[in-house]
GROMACS .gro file of C-alpha atoms in nm:
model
  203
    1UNK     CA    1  28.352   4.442  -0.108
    2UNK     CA    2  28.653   4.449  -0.325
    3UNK     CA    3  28.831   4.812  -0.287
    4UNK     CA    4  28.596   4.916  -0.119
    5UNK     CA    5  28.351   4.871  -0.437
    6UNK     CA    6  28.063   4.666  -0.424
    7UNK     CA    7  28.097   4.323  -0.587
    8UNK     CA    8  27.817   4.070  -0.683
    9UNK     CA    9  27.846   3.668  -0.807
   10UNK     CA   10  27.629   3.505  -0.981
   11UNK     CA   11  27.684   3.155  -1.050
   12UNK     CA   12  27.506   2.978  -1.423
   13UNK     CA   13  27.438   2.595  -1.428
   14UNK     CA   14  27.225   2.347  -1.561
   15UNK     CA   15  27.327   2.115  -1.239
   16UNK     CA   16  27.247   1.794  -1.263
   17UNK     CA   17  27.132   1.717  -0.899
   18UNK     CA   18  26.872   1.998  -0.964
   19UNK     CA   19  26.755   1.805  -1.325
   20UNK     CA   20  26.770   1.491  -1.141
   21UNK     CA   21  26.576   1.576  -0.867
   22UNK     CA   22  26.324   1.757  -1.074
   23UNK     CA   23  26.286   1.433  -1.319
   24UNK     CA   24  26.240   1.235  -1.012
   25UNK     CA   25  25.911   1.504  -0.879
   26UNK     CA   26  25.806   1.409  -1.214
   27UNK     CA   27  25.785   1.077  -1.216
   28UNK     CA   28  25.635   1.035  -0.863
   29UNK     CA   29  25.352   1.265  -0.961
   30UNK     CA   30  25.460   1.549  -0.671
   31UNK     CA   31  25.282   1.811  -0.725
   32UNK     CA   32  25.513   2.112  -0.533
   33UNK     CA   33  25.698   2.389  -0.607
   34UNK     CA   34  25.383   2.394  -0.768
   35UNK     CA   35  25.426   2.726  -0.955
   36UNK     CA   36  25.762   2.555  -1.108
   37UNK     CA   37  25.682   2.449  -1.474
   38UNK     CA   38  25.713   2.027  -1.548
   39UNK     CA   39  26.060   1.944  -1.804
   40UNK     CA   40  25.997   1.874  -2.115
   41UNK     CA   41  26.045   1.536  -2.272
   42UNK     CA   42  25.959   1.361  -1.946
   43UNK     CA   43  25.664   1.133  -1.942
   44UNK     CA   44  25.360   1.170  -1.673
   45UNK     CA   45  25.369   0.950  -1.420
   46UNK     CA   46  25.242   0.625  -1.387
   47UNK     CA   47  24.955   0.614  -1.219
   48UNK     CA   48  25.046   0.452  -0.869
   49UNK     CA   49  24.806   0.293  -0.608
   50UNK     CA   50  24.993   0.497  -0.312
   51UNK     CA   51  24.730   0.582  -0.013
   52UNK     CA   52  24.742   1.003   0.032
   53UNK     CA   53  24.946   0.905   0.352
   54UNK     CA   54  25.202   0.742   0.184
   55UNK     CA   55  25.199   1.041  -0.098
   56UNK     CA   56  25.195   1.294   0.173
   57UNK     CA   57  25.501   1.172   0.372
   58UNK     CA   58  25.720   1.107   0.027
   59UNK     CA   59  25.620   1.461  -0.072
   60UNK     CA   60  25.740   1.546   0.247
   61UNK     CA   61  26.076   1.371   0.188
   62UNK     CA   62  26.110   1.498  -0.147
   63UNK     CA   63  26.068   1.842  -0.045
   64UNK     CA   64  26.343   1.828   0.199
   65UNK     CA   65  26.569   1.629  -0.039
   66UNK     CA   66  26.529   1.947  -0.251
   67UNK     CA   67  26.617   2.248  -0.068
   68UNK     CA   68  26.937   2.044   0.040
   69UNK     CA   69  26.989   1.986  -0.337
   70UNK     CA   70  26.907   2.357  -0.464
   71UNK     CA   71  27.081   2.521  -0.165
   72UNK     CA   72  27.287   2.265   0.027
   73UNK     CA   73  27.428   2.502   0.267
   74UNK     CA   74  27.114   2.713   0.377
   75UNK     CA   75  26.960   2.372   0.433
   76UNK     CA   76  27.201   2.099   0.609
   77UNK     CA   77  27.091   1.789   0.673
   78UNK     CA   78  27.063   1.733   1.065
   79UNK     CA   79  27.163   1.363   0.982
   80UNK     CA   80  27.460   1.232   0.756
   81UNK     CA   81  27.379   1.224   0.402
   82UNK     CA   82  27.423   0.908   0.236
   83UNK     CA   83  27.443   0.791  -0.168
   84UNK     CA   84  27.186   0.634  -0.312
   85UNK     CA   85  27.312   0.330  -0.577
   86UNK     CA   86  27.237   0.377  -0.921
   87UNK     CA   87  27.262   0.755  -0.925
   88UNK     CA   88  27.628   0.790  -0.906
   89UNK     CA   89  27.694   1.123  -0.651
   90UNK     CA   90  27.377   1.297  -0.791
   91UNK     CA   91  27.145   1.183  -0.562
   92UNK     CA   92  27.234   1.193  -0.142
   93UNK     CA   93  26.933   1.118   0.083
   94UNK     CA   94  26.961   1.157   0.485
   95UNK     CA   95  27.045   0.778   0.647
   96UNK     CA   96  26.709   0.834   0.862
   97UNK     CA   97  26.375   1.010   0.765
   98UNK     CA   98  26.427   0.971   0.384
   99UNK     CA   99  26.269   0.551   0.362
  100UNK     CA  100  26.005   0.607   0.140
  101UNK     CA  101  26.154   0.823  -0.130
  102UNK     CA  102  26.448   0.622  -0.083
  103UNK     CA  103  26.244   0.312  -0.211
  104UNK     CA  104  26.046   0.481  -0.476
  105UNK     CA  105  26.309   0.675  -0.687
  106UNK     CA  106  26.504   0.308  -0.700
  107UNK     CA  107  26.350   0.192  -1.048
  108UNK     CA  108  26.380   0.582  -1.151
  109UNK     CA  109  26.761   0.575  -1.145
  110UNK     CA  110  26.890   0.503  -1.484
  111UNK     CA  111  26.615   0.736  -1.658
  112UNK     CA  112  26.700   1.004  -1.396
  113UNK     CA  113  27.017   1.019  -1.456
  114UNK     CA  114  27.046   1.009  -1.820
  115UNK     CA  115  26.819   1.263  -1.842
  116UNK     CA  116  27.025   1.497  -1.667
  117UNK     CA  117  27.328   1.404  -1.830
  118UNK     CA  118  27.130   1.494  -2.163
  119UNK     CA  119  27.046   1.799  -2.080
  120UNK     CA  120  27.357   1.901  -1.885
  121UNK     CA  121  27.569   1.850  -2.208
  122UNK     CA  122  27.315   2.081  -2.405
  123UNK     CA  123  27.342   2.374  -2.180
  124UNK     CA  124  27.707   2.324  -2.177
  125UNK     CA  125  27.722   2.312  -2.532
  126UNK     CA  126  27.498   2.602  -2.574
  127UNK     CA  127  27.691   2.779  -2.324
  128UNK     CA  128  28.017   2.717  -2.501
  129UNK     CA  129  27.893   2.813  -2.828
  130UNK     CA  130  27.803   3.181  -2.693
  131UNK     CA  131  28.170   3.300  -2.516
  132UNK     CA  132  28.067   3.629  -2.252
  133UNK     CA  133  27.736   3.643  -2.356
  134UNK     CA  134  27.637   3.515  -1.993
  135UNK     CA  135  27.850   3.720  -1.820
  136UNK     CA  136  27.723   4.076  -2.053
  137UNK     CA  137  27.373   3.967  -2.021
  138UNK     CA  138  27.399   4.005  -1.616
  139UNK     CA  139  27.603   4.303  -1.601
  140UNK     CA  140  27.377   4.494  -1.840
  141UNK     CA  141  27.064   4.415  -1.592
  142UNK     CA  142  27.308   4.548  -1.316
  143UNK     CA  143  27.410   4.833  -1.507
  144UNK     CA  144  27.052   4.924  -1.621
  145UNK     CA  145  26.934   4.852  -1.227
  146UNK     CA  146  27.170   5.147  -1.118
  147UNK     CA  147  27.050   5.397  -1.340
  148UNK     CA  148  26.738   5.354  -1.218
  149UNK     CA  149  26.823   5.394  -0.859
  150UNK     CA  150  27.089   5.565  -0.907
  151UNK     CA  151  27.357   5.441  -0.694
  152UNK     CA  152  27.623   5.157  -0.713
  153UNK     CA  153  27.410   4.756  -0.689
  154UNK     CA  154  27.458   4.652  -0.337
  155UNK     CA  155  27.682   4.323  -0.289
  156UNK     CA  156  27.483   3.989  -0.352
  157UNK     CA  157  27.441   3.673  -0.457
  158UNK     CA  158  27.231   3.462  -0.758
  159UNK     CA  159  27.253   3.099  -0.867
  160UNK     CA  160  27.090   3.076  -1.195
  161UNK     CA  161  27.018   2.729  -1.294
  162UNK     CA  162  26.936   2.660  -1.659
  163UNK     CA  163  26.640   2.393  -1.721
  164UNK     CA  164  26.423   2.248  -1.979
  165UNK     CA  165  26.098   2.375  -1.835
  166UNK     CA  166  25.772   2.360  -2.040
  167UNK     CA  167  25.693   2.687  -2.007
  168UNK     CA  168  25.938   3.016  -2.058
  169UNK     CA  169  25.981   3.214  -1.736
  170UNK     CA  170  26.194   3.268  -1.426
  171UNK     CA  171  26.089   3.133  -1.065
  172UNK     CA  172  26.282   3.176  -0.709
  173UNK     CA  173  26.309   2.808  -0.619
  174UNK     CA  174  26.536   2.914  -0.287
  175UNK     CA  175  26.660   3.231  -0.142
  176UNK     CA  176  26.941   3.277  -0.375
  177UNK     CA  177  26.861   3.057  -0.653
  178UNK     CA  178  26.650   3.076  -0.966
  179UNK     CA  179  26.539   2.873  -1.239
  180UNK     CA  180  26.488   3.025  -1.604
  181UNK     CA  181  26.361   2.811  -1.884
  182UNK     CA  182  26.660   2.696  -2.138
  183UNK     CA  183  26.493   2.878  -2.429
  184UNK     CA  184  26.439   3.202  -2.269
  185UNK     CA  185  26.796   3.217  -2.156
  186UNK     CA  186  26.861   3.201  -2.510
  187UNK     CA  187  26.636   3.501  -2.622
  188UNK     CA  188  26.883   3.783  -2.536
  189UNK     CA  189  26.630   4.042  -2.543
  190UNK     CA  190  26.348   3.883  -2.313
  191UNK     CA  191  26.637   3.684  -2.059
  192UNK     CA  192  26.708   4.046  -2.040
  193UNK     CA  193  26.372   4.197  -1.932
  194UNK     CA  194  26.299   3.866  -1.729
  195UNK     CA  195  26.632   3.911  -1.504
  196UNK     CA  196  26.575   4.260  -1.390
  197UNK     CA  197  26.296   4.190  -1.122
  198UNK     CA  198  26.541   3.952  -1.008
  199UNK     CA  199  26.856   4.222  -1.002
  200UNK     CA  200  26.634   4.485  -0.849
  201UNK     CA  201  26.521   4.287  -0.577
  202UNK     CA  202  26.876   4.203  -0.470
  203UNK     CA  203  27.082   4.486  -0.601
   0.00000   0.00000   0.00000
């Protein structure tokens, strides 16, 4: 509360871990969040000989390597993190439970990484090139939320992160984060009607 007013954050990136991290489900053929669109300009996966074990327990690791990437605080690692070479700080696996992914996003690095850094520069560019249109695009789905209910939004919280999805939509990929596909972010008028779910739910 600030004065007594309510007060809300929301927080816009195209964060690298998050592109990383996606490039890498990608490329090791993992299947979940499986309502979350596949990026564009990333190949399919070669096909790999891995028994459904094996596939099981990396999905397993990945899947825990991504909540602590999306939302590092609601999900802390019980075990130190630690680097993993070739991915400069994007990339920090747990020292124990984390073997197999460990070993199969090693010959994934370089791509991984330069993907990211691709598409991290285009949303910042983007973003650059359109000054306050971020912020006005959030606080007219407020605005427009408390006409409709008629009372001030409550306090809250929204990381929005910015990706080159295949398809154009919004998904909840944690409790306070969502990803939105790059090109719908840049239609003003459908960004717009896609965010207000999103608002209402919180606000």
């Amino acid at each position: 509360m600030t004065g007594g007013q309510p007060e809300w954050v929301i927080r816009e990136d195209a964060a690298q871990p998050v592109l990383v991290a996606l490039y890498l489900r990608q490329a090791l053929g993992i299947r979940s969040p499986e309502e979350l669109p596949a990026l564009r300009r990333v190949p399919s996966p070669m096909i790999d000989e891995r028994a459904d074990a094996a596939q099981q327990q990396l999905e397993r690791e990945w899947r825990s390597y991504w909540a602590l990437t999306v939302e590092p605080q609601a999900h802390p690692s019980p075990v130190p993190l630690e680097l993993v070479d070739g991915f400069d700080t994007l990339v920090a696996l747990p020292v124990e439970g984390a073997d197999v992914l460990r070993r199969a996003i090693a010959r994934h690095a370089d791509d991984a990484v330069d993907f990211a850094r691709l598409a991290h520069d285009r949303y910042a560019r983007e973003s650059a090139a359109r000054p306050g249109v971020s912020y006005r695009a959030y606080a007219s789905a407020i605005a427009a939320h408390e006409r409709v209910v008629g009372r001030r939004a409550h306090s809250f919280e929204l990381n929005v992160q910015v990706l080159p999805l295949a398809q154009r939509g919004v998904w909840w990929i944690g409790s306070l984060t969502v990803a939105v596909t790059d090109g719908l972010r840049s239609d003003v008028v459908a960004f717009d009607t896609a965010i207000h779910p999103i608002i209402a739910e919180l606000a």
